[in-house]
Amino acid sequence: MARTLLVTVLAVLLKASTQRNINSHGNSDCSYESENLALNWSYDELSNDVVFKMVARNSKSASFYTPVAFGDETPNDVVTVYVRNGQIGLIDGHLDSEEGTIEADEKTNVQALGFDLQNGVLTAQFARPVETSDEDDAYLGNCITMFLPVESHEIVPSQPLIMPTNLNKIRICDIVVTCTDKKHSDVLVKRQQEAICASGPESQKNRITWTVDGDNVVFDVNQNAKKGRWWTAIGVGSSMENLNLIGLFAENGRLKHEGIYRTEGKMQPEPFEIENVALERRSANVKGGRAQFEIAVSKRFFTEAADESGCFTLQIAILAGNYKPKFLIGKHKQTPTAIEICNLDACGASSEFQLDPTTTTTTTEAAAPQEASTVTAAHIEIASTVASPASLSTTEEAKQPILTVASTPIPAVLNPDVEGSAEVPTMATVEVEGSGQGDVTPLTNELDGNPTGKGCGANHEDLKVCESYFAEYLGKVDEWSKRHNMTIASHMWKACTLLSQVQHVTTMCCTIFRSTCATHLQL
């Protein structure tokens, strides 16, 4: 009898050890850190969301995933951040109790706030409500157990994602009270107020961006020209049920068909017509193994799905699966990424490079007077104001040109099909103030001096205003880039192209202009 009992106990222990190795940890500072994973969380009062920031290290594979699970005794509710061949995504899911696989929820409640991937280090920030209507979502208001993997796990092609067996367990209680952090609310307020105009950062290989053009929303789809028949979808709705979507069907990268579809329950999406909603193909190109499509759809397609606060959930699935005959959407191999959009109109055509609506003016002294004029070129103003000769003092001091960063945006000056080719205005308008006649004469927008020449001259010295002007201007470019999850380096060619079109900059600020823009304009 005793021997039988001992064998039974050993069998149970052996089974438990092969299922999951769970280590318990305390929680005192709303954070967790191990050798390969760091996670912190805070409660945001404004949105009633819990904001998570994850840093996961993985140097073994280009495709990996890191799940964060919640439950009582065992994990059930799972949020998974993954990288698949450079493409970053987020899955709001749950654990299949029988198979141990991570399955996507029917309704997405997790919102992506930001992603970054550098040298195998993934940084992800996402938010989830304390309480949702999804029965698979855990309630985060009381005590809950968090299950965290010891390390990220490799994504095996054609295999489902599974919950790792080696987990650390953390018991957390009263997040709403103990983990409230006022500064974290800025992230969510920013999400509501600022434009989200892309499916991910510029570093993502496959990416979709969008702009509002009048009554239309224009989507620029950039993806691999993948062999075979693949579909890409842009949907609107928080749940995979009753979802309206735009289906794009490509064969070997070439766009064969586009259309509007709708899901009913868990049925296959079917072609669907929406009154007063039109879909237009504007361009479709394949070059160098890449496919680029430009698709326009009536803005009403999205605004009718918005809630009382004007927000809606955009579902993005790029090269998500193979399509069937007659352009029917097949089962997706990749879970769509959900993005909450609350300020669609801010993605206007002018928002591609929008500076803050403030104008900064800096003045300094100069060596010689100049005629008064106002020049506008490439949306950056330079106003030159000097005293008349009669008002000059005996030391002949004079005011210098005022360099002004205008509140107008920097336009997209490159042809997207030809990298490095600039389409900058060739004419500017110069209005001569004080002439009494209001004459307006065209002025060829030639560069002052020759920035493509050999240098600035042996005796050249930049005006004192140049340093602060460049610092202010590039600071705004950098600020804009960060707000849109981009890097300033990716926009320097554009900023430098426009700076080169501004009168006085290439001569009076020749040294700093060349040191800043030489590599971007091949000076």
GROMACS .gro file of C-alpha atoms in nm, residues 211-515:
model
  305
  211THR     CA    1  -0.300   5.991  -4.494
  212VAL     CA    2  -0.630   6.175  -4.514
  213ASP     CA    3  -0.689   6.333  -4.853
  214GLY     CA    4  -1.016   6.525  -4.847
  215ASP     CA    5  -1.296   6.273  -4.805
  216ASN     CA    6  -1.062   5.979  -4.865
  217VAL     CA    7  -0.802   5.791  -4.666
  218VAL     CA    8  -0.504   5.690  -4.880
  219PHE     CA    9  -0.309   5.380  -4.778
  220ASP     CA   10   0.047   5.323  -4.893
  221VAL     CA   11   0.123   4.951  -4.865
  222ASN     CA   12   0.489   4.849  -4.878
  223GLN     CA   13   0.555   4.476  -4.857
  224ASN     CA   14   0.765   4.192  -4.991
  225ALA     CA   15   0.688   4.079  -5.345
  226LYS     CA   16   0.630   3.733  -5.205
  227LYS     CA   17   0.598   3.435  -5.438
  228GLY     CA   18   0.255   3.283  -5.457
  229ARG     CA   19  -0.089   3.424  -5.389
  230TRP     CA   20  -0.109   3.630  -5.070
  231TRP     CA   21  -0.367   3.860  -4.919
  232THR     CA   22  -0.320   4.172  -4.711
  233ALA     CA   23  -0.607   4.328  -4.519
  234ILE     CA   24  -0.691   4.661  -4.358
  235GLY     CA   25  -0.990   4.620  -4.130
  236VAL     CA   26  -1.191   4.831  -3.889
  237GLY     CA   27  -1.345   4.690  -3.573
  238SER     CA   28  -1.238   4.569  -3.230
  239SER     CA   29  -1.350   4.212  -3.291
  240MET     CA   30  -1.278   3.965  -3.569
  241GLU     CA   31  -1.654   3.917  -3.585
  242ASN     CA   32  -1.855   4.166  -3.792
  243LEU     CA   33  -1.538   4.325  -3.926
  244ASN     CA   34  -1.530   4.543  -4.237
  245LEU     CA   35  -1.204   4.515  -4.424
  246ILE     CA   36  -1.020   4.607  -4.742
  247GLY     CA   37  -0.867   4.301  -4.904
  248LEU     CA   38  -0.561   4.332  -5.129
  249PHE     CA   39  -0.472   4.025  -5.334
  250ALA     CA   40  -0.124   3.993  -5.483
  251GLU     CA   41   0.030   3.718  -5.694
  252ASN     CA   42   0.410   3.714  -5.690
  253GLY     CA   43   0.390   4.070  -5.558
  254ARG     CA   44   0.163   4.207  -5.832
  255LEU     CA   45  -0.174   4.340  -5.719
  256LYS     CA   46  -0.446   4.138  -5.889
  257HIS     CA   47  -0.755   4.259  -5.708
  258GLU     CA   48  -0.878   4.483  -5.429
  259GLY     CA   49  -1.218   4.488  -5.265
  260ILE     CA   50  -1.427   4.550  -4.955
  261TYR     CA   51  -1.520   4.246  -4.746
  262ARG     CA   52  -1.710   4.174  -4.428
  263THR     CA   53  -1.701   3.897  -4.170
  264GLU     CA   54  -2.021   3.763  -4.013
  265GLY     CA   55  -1.947   3.581  -3.691
  266LYS     CA   56  -1.667   3.334  -3.753
  267MET     CA   57  -1.757   3.282  -4.118
  268GLN     CA   58  -1.516   3.347  -4.405
  269PRO     CA   59  -1.506   3.713  -4.516
  270GLU     CA   60  -1.733   3.777  -4.813
  271PRO     CA   61  -1.740   4.063  -5.067
  272PHE     CA   62  -1.952   4.346  -4.932
  273GLU     CA   63  -2.083   4.679  -5.058
  274ILE     CA   64  -2.116   4.980  -4.829
  275GLU     CA   65  -2.335   5.268  -4.941
  276ASN     CA   66  -2.139   5.580  -5.041
  277VAL     CA   67  -1.805   5.409  -4.979
  278ALA     CA   68  -1.574   5.382  -5.280
  279LEU     CA   69  -1.243   5.199  -5.315
  280GLU     CA   70  -0.984   5.317  -5.567
  281ARG     CA   71  -0.651   5.176  -5.679
  282ARG     CA   72  -0.414   5.468  -5.743
  283SER     CA   73  -0.091   5.284  -5.811
  284ALA     CA   74   0.064   4.938  -5.791
  285ASN     CA   75   0.433   4.875  -5.854
  286VAL     CA   76   0.681   4.591  -5.808
  287LYS     CA   77   1.052   4.667  -5.805
  288GLY     CA   78   1.359   4.507  -5.652
  289GLY     CA   79   1.164   4.237  -5.472
  290ARG     CA   80   0.932   4.493  -5.312
  291ALA     CA   81   0.567   4.569  -5.385
  292GLN     CA   82   0.408   4.908  -5.326
  293PHE     CA   83   0.036   4.978  -5.357
  294GLU     CA   84  -0.156   5.301  -5.309
  295ILE     CA   85  -0.522   5.249  -5.228
  296ALA     CA   86  -0.782   5.515  -5.148
  297VAL     CA   87  -1.109   5.451  -4.965
  298SER     CA   88  -1.384   5.684  -4.847
  299LYS     CA   89  -1.314   5.816  -4.498
  300ARG     CA   90  -1.665   5.715  -4.407
  301PHE     CA   91  -1.545   5.353  -4.407
  302PHE     CA   92  -1.369   5.431  -4.077
  303THR     CA   93  -1.564   5.718  -3.921
  304GLU     CA   94  -1.889   5.520  -3.912
  305ALA     CA   95  -1.714   5.262  -3.694
  306ALA     CA   96  -1.585   5.523  -3.445
  307ASP     CA   97  -1.713   5.539  -3.088
  308GLU     CA   98  -1.843   5.845  -2.904
  309SER     CA   99  -1.492   5.980  -2.855
  310GLY     CA  100  -1.411   5.942  -3.225
  311CYS     CA  101  -1.183   5.640  -3.178
  312PHE     CA  102  -1.188   5.314  -3.370
  313THR     CA  103  -0.969   5.005  -3.392
  314LEU     CA  104  -0.772   4.946  -3.709
  315GLN     CA  105  -0.675   4.585  -3.783
  316ILE     CA  106  -0.365   4.539  -4.002
  317ALA     CA  107  -0.266   4.204  -4.155
  318ILE     CA  108   0.021   4.211  -4.406
  319LEU     CA  109   0.083   3.902  -4.621
  320ALA     CA  110  -0.131   3.721  -4.369
  321GLY     CA  111  -0.225   3.414  -4.572
  322ASN     CA  112  -0.301   3.259  -4.909
  323TYR     CA  113  -0.617   3.352  -5.093
  324LYS     CA  114  -0.857   3.118  -5.267
  325PRO     CA  115  -1.003   3.128  -5.620
  326LYS     CA  116  -1.232   3.421  -5.695
  327PHE     CA  117  -1.023   3.629  -5.452
  328LEU     CA  118  -1.165   3.483  -5.135
  329ILE     CA  119  -0.970   3.537  -4.814
  330GLY     CA  120  -0.824   3.219  -4.668
  331LYS     CA  121  -0.727   3.143  -4.310
  332HIS     CA  122  -0.471   3.387  -4.178
  333LYS     CA  123  -0.129   3.253  -4.083
  334GLN     CA  124  -0.045   3.564  -3.884
  335THR     CA  125  -0.261   3.738  -3.627
  336PRO     CA  126  -0.364   4.091  -3.733
  337THR     CA  127  -0.220   4.383  -3.540
  338ALA     CA  128  -0.477   4.604  -3.365
  339ILE     CA  129  -0.415   4.980  -3.355
  340GLU     CA  130  -0.643   5.230  -3.183
  341ILE     CA  131  -0.693   5.542  -3.394
  342CYS     CA  132  -0.834   5.851  -3.223
  343ASN     CA  133  -0.720   6.138  -3.445
  344LEU     CA  134  -0.747   6.024  -3.805
  345ASP     CA  135  -0.774   6.376  -3.948
  346ALA     CA  136  -0.430   6.457  -3.807
  347CYS     CA  137  -0.291   6.222  -4.072
  348GLY     CA  138  -0.353   6.482  -4.339
  349ALA     CA  139  -0.126   6.512  -4.641
  350SER     CA  140   0.054   6.795  -4.465
  351SER     CA  141   0.124   6.586  -4.156
  352GLU     CA  142   0.395   6.382  -4.321
  353PHE     CA  143   0.650   6.621  -4.176
  354GLN     CA  144   0.460   6.867  -3.954
  355LEU     CA  145   0.651   7.101  -3.729
  356ASP     CA  146   0.504   7.245  -3.412
  357PRO     CA  147   0.272   7.544  -3.474
  358THR     CA  148   0.517   7.780  -3.310
  359THR     CA  149   0.750   8.026  -3.472
  360THR     CA  150   1.089   8.083  -3.316
  361THR     CA  151   1.278   8.399  -3.407
  362THR     CA  152   1.643   8.460  -3.326
  363THR     CA  153   1.841   8.774  -3.406
  364THR     CA  154   2.206   8.863  -3.397
  365GLU     CA  155   2.443   9.135  -3.507
  366ALA     CA  156   2.606   9.138  -3.850
  367ALA     CA  157   2.882   9.306  -4.041
  368ALA     CA  158   2.682   9.476  -4.315
  369PRO     CA  159   2.328   9.606  -4.377
  370GLN     CA  160   2.094   9.453  -4.635
  371GLU     CA  161   1.774   9.555  -4.806
  372ALA     CA  162   1.449   9.464  -4.637
  373SER     CA  163   1.277   9.164  -4.787
  374THR     CA  164   1.068   8.862  -4.704
  375VAL     CA  165   1.146   8.539  -4.884
  376THR     CA  166   0.945   8.220  -4.866
  377ALA     CA  167   1.105   7.910  -5.012
  378ALA     CA  168   1.028   7.545  -4.952
  379HIS     CA  169   0.805   7.633  -4.653
  380ILE     CA  170   1.088   7.778  -4.444
  381GLU     CA  171   1.087   8.155  -4.405
  382ILE     CA  172   1.378   8.391  -4.374
  383ALA     CA  173   1.288   8.750  -4.294
  384SER     CA  174   1.561   9.010  -4.335
  385THR     CA  175   1.506   9.336  -4.148
  386VAL     CA  176   1.764   9.615  -4.128
  387ALA     CA  177   1.769   9.979  -4.037
  388SER     CA  178   1.786  10.233  -4.319
  389PRO     CA  179   2.126  10.392  -4.391
  390ALA     CA  180   2.008  10.716  -4.231
  391SER     CA  181   1.953  10.543  -3.899
  392LEU     CA  182   2.292  10.376  -3.883
  393SER     CA  183   2.507  10.476  -3.591
  394THR     CA  184   2.865  10.596  -3.625
  395THR     CA  185   2.980  10.238  -3.566
  396GLU     CA  186   2.764  10.129  -3.861
  397GLU     CA  187   2.597   9.857  -3.655
  398ALA     CA  188   2.307   9.693  -3.830
  399LYS     CA  189   2.056   9.424  -3.765
  400GLN     CA  190   2.115   9.089  -3.928
  401PRO     CA  191   1.878   8.862  -4.118
  402ILE     CA  192   1.619   8.698  -3.895
  403LEU     CA  193   1.601   8.324  -3.950
  404THR     CA  194   1.253   8.191  -3.883
  405VAL     CA  195   1.128   7.833  -3.869
  406ALA     CA  196   0.777   7.860  -4.008
  407SER     CA  197   0.482   7.661  -3.878
  408THR     CA  198   0.417   7.511  -4.220
  409PRO     CA  199   0.510   7.150  -4.288
  410ILE     CA  200   0.800   7.016  -4.486
  411PRO     CA  201   0.645   6.845  -4.788
  412ALA     CA  202   0.729   6.504  -4.924
  413VAL     CA  203   0.978   6.612  -5.189
  414LEU     CA  204   1.098   6.273  -5.303
  415ASN     CA  205   0.953   6.059  -5.574
  416PRO     CA  206   0.882   5.732  -5.390
  417ASP     CA  207   0.986   5.530  -5.693
  418VAL     CA  208   1.330   5.686  -5.731
  419GLU     CA  209   1.524   5.705  -5.408
  420GLY     CA  210   1.725   6.018  -5.369
  421SER     CA  211   1.559   6.218  -5.647
  422ALA     CA  212   1.425   6.547  -5.516
  423GLU     CA  213   1.127   6.737  -5.650
  424VAL     CA  214   1.188   7.079  -5.499
  425PRO     CA  215   1.028   7.400  -5.622
  426THR     CA  216   1.230   7.581  -5.885
  427MET     CA  217   1.067   7.921  -5.834
  428ALA     CA  218   1.008   8.129  -5.524
  429THR     CA  219   0.813   8.450  -5.481
  430VAL     CA  220   0.988   8.754  -5.339
  431GLU     CA  221   0.781   9.045  -5.217
  432VAL     CA  222   0.982   9.363  -5.172
  433GLU     CA  223   0.850   9.545  -4.869
  434GLY     CA  224   0.851   9.921  -4.852
  435SER     CA  225   0.853   9.974  -5.228
  436GLY     CA  226   0.510  10.128  -5.214
  437GLN     CA  227   0.407   9.945  -5.528
  438GLY     CA  228   0.351   9.594  -5.396
  439ASP     CA  229   0.551   9.446  -5.681
  440VAL     CA  230   0.587   9.070  -5.676
  441THR     CA  231   0.862   8.929  -5.894
  442PRO     CA  232   0.964   8.568  -5.955
  443LEU     CA  233   1.303   8.465  -5.830
  444THR     CA  234   1.483   8.154  -5.942
  445ASN     CA  235   1.535   7.944  -5.631
  446GLU     CA  236   1.908   7.911  -5.678
  447LEU     CA  237   2.133   7.830  -5.386
  448ASP     CA  238   2.317   8.120  -5.228
  449GLY     CA  239   2.676   8.044  -5.305
  450ASN     CA  240   2.742   7.691  -5.416
  451PRO     CA  241   2.694   7.428  -5.146
  452THR     CA  242   2.800   7.159  -5.388
  453GLY     CA  243   3.133   7.334  -5.439
  454LYS     CA  244   3.457   7.271  -5.256
  455GLY     CA  245   3.394   7.471  -4.941
  456CYS     CA  246   3.288   7.793  -4.773
  457GLY     CA  247   3.595   8.004  -4.840
  458ALA     CA  248   3.911   8.053  -4.638
  459ASN     CA  249   3.788   8.358  -4.444
  460HIS     CA  250   3.426   8.253  -4.396
  461GLU     CA  251   3.270   8.264  -4.051
  462ASP     CA  252   2.910   8.164  -3.984
  463LEU     CA  253   2.678   8.420  -3.829
  464LYS     CA  254   2.613   8.366  -3.460
  465VAL     CA  255   2.246   8.309  -3.537
  466CYS     CA  256   2.323   8.000  -3.745
  467GLU     CA  257   2.395   7.765  -3.458
  468SER     CA  258   2.074   7.843  -3.272
  469TYR     CA  259   1.874   7.840  -3.596
  470PHE     CA  260   1.995   7.492  -3.691
  471ALA     CA  261   1.953   7.366  -3.334
  472GLU     CA  262   1.595   7.493  -3.319
  473TYR     CA  263   1.501   7.364  -3.661
  474LEU     CA  264   1.658   7.018  -3.626
  475GLY     CA  265   1.519   6.994  -3.274
  476LYS     CA  266   1.170   7.025  -3.414
  477VAL     CA  267   1.244   6.767  -3.683
  478ASP     CA  268   1.374   6.530  -3.414
  479GLU     CA  269   1.068   6.592  -3.197
  480TRP     CA  270   0.835   6.518  -3.488
  481SER     CA  271   1.025   6.199  -3.570
  482LYS     CA  272   1.001   6.069  -3.214
  483ARG     CA  273   0.628   6.138  -3.199
  484HIS     CA  274   0.582   5.920  -3.505
  485ASN     CA  275   0.816   5.639  -3.395
  486MET     CA  276   1.077   5.737  -3.653
  487THR     CA  277   1.437   5.849  -3.646
  488ILE     CA  278   1.568   6.191  -3.744
  489ALA     CA  279   1.835   6.024  -3.959
  490SER     CA  280   1.570   5.893  -4.198
  491HIS     CA  281   1.450   6.250  -4.263
  492MET     CA  282   1.777   6.441  -4.275
  493TRP     CA  283   1.796   6.430  -4.654
  494LYS     CA  284   1.456   6.597  -4.669
  495ALA     CA  285   1.540   6.859  -4.409
  496CYS     CA  286   1.873   6.936  -4.577
  497THR     CA  287   1.717   6.958  -4.923
  498LEU     CA  288   1.475   7.220  -4.798
  499LEU     CA  289   1.740   7.407  -4.601
  500SER     CA  290   1.947   7.430  -4.917
  501GLN     CA  291   1.659   7.612  -5.086
  502VAL     CA  292   1.646   7.886  -4.823
  503GLN     CA  293   1.814   8.212  -4.912
  504HIS     CA  294   2.115   8.304  -4.692
  505VAL     CA  295   2.146   7.963  -4.527
  506THR     CA  296   2.405   7.811  -4.760
  507THR     CA  297   2.624   8.121  -4.754
  508MET     CA  298   2.581   8.292  -4.418
  509CYS     CA  299   2.555   7.953  -4.243
  510CYS     CA  300   2.783   7.770  -4.484
  511THR     CA  301   3.000   7.591  -4.227
  512ILE     CA  302   2.723   7.444  -4.015
  513PHE     CA  303   2.515   7.370  -4.324
  514ARG     CA  304   2.795   7.167  -4.480
  515SER     CA  305   2.885   6.987  -4.157
   0.00000   0.00000   0.00000
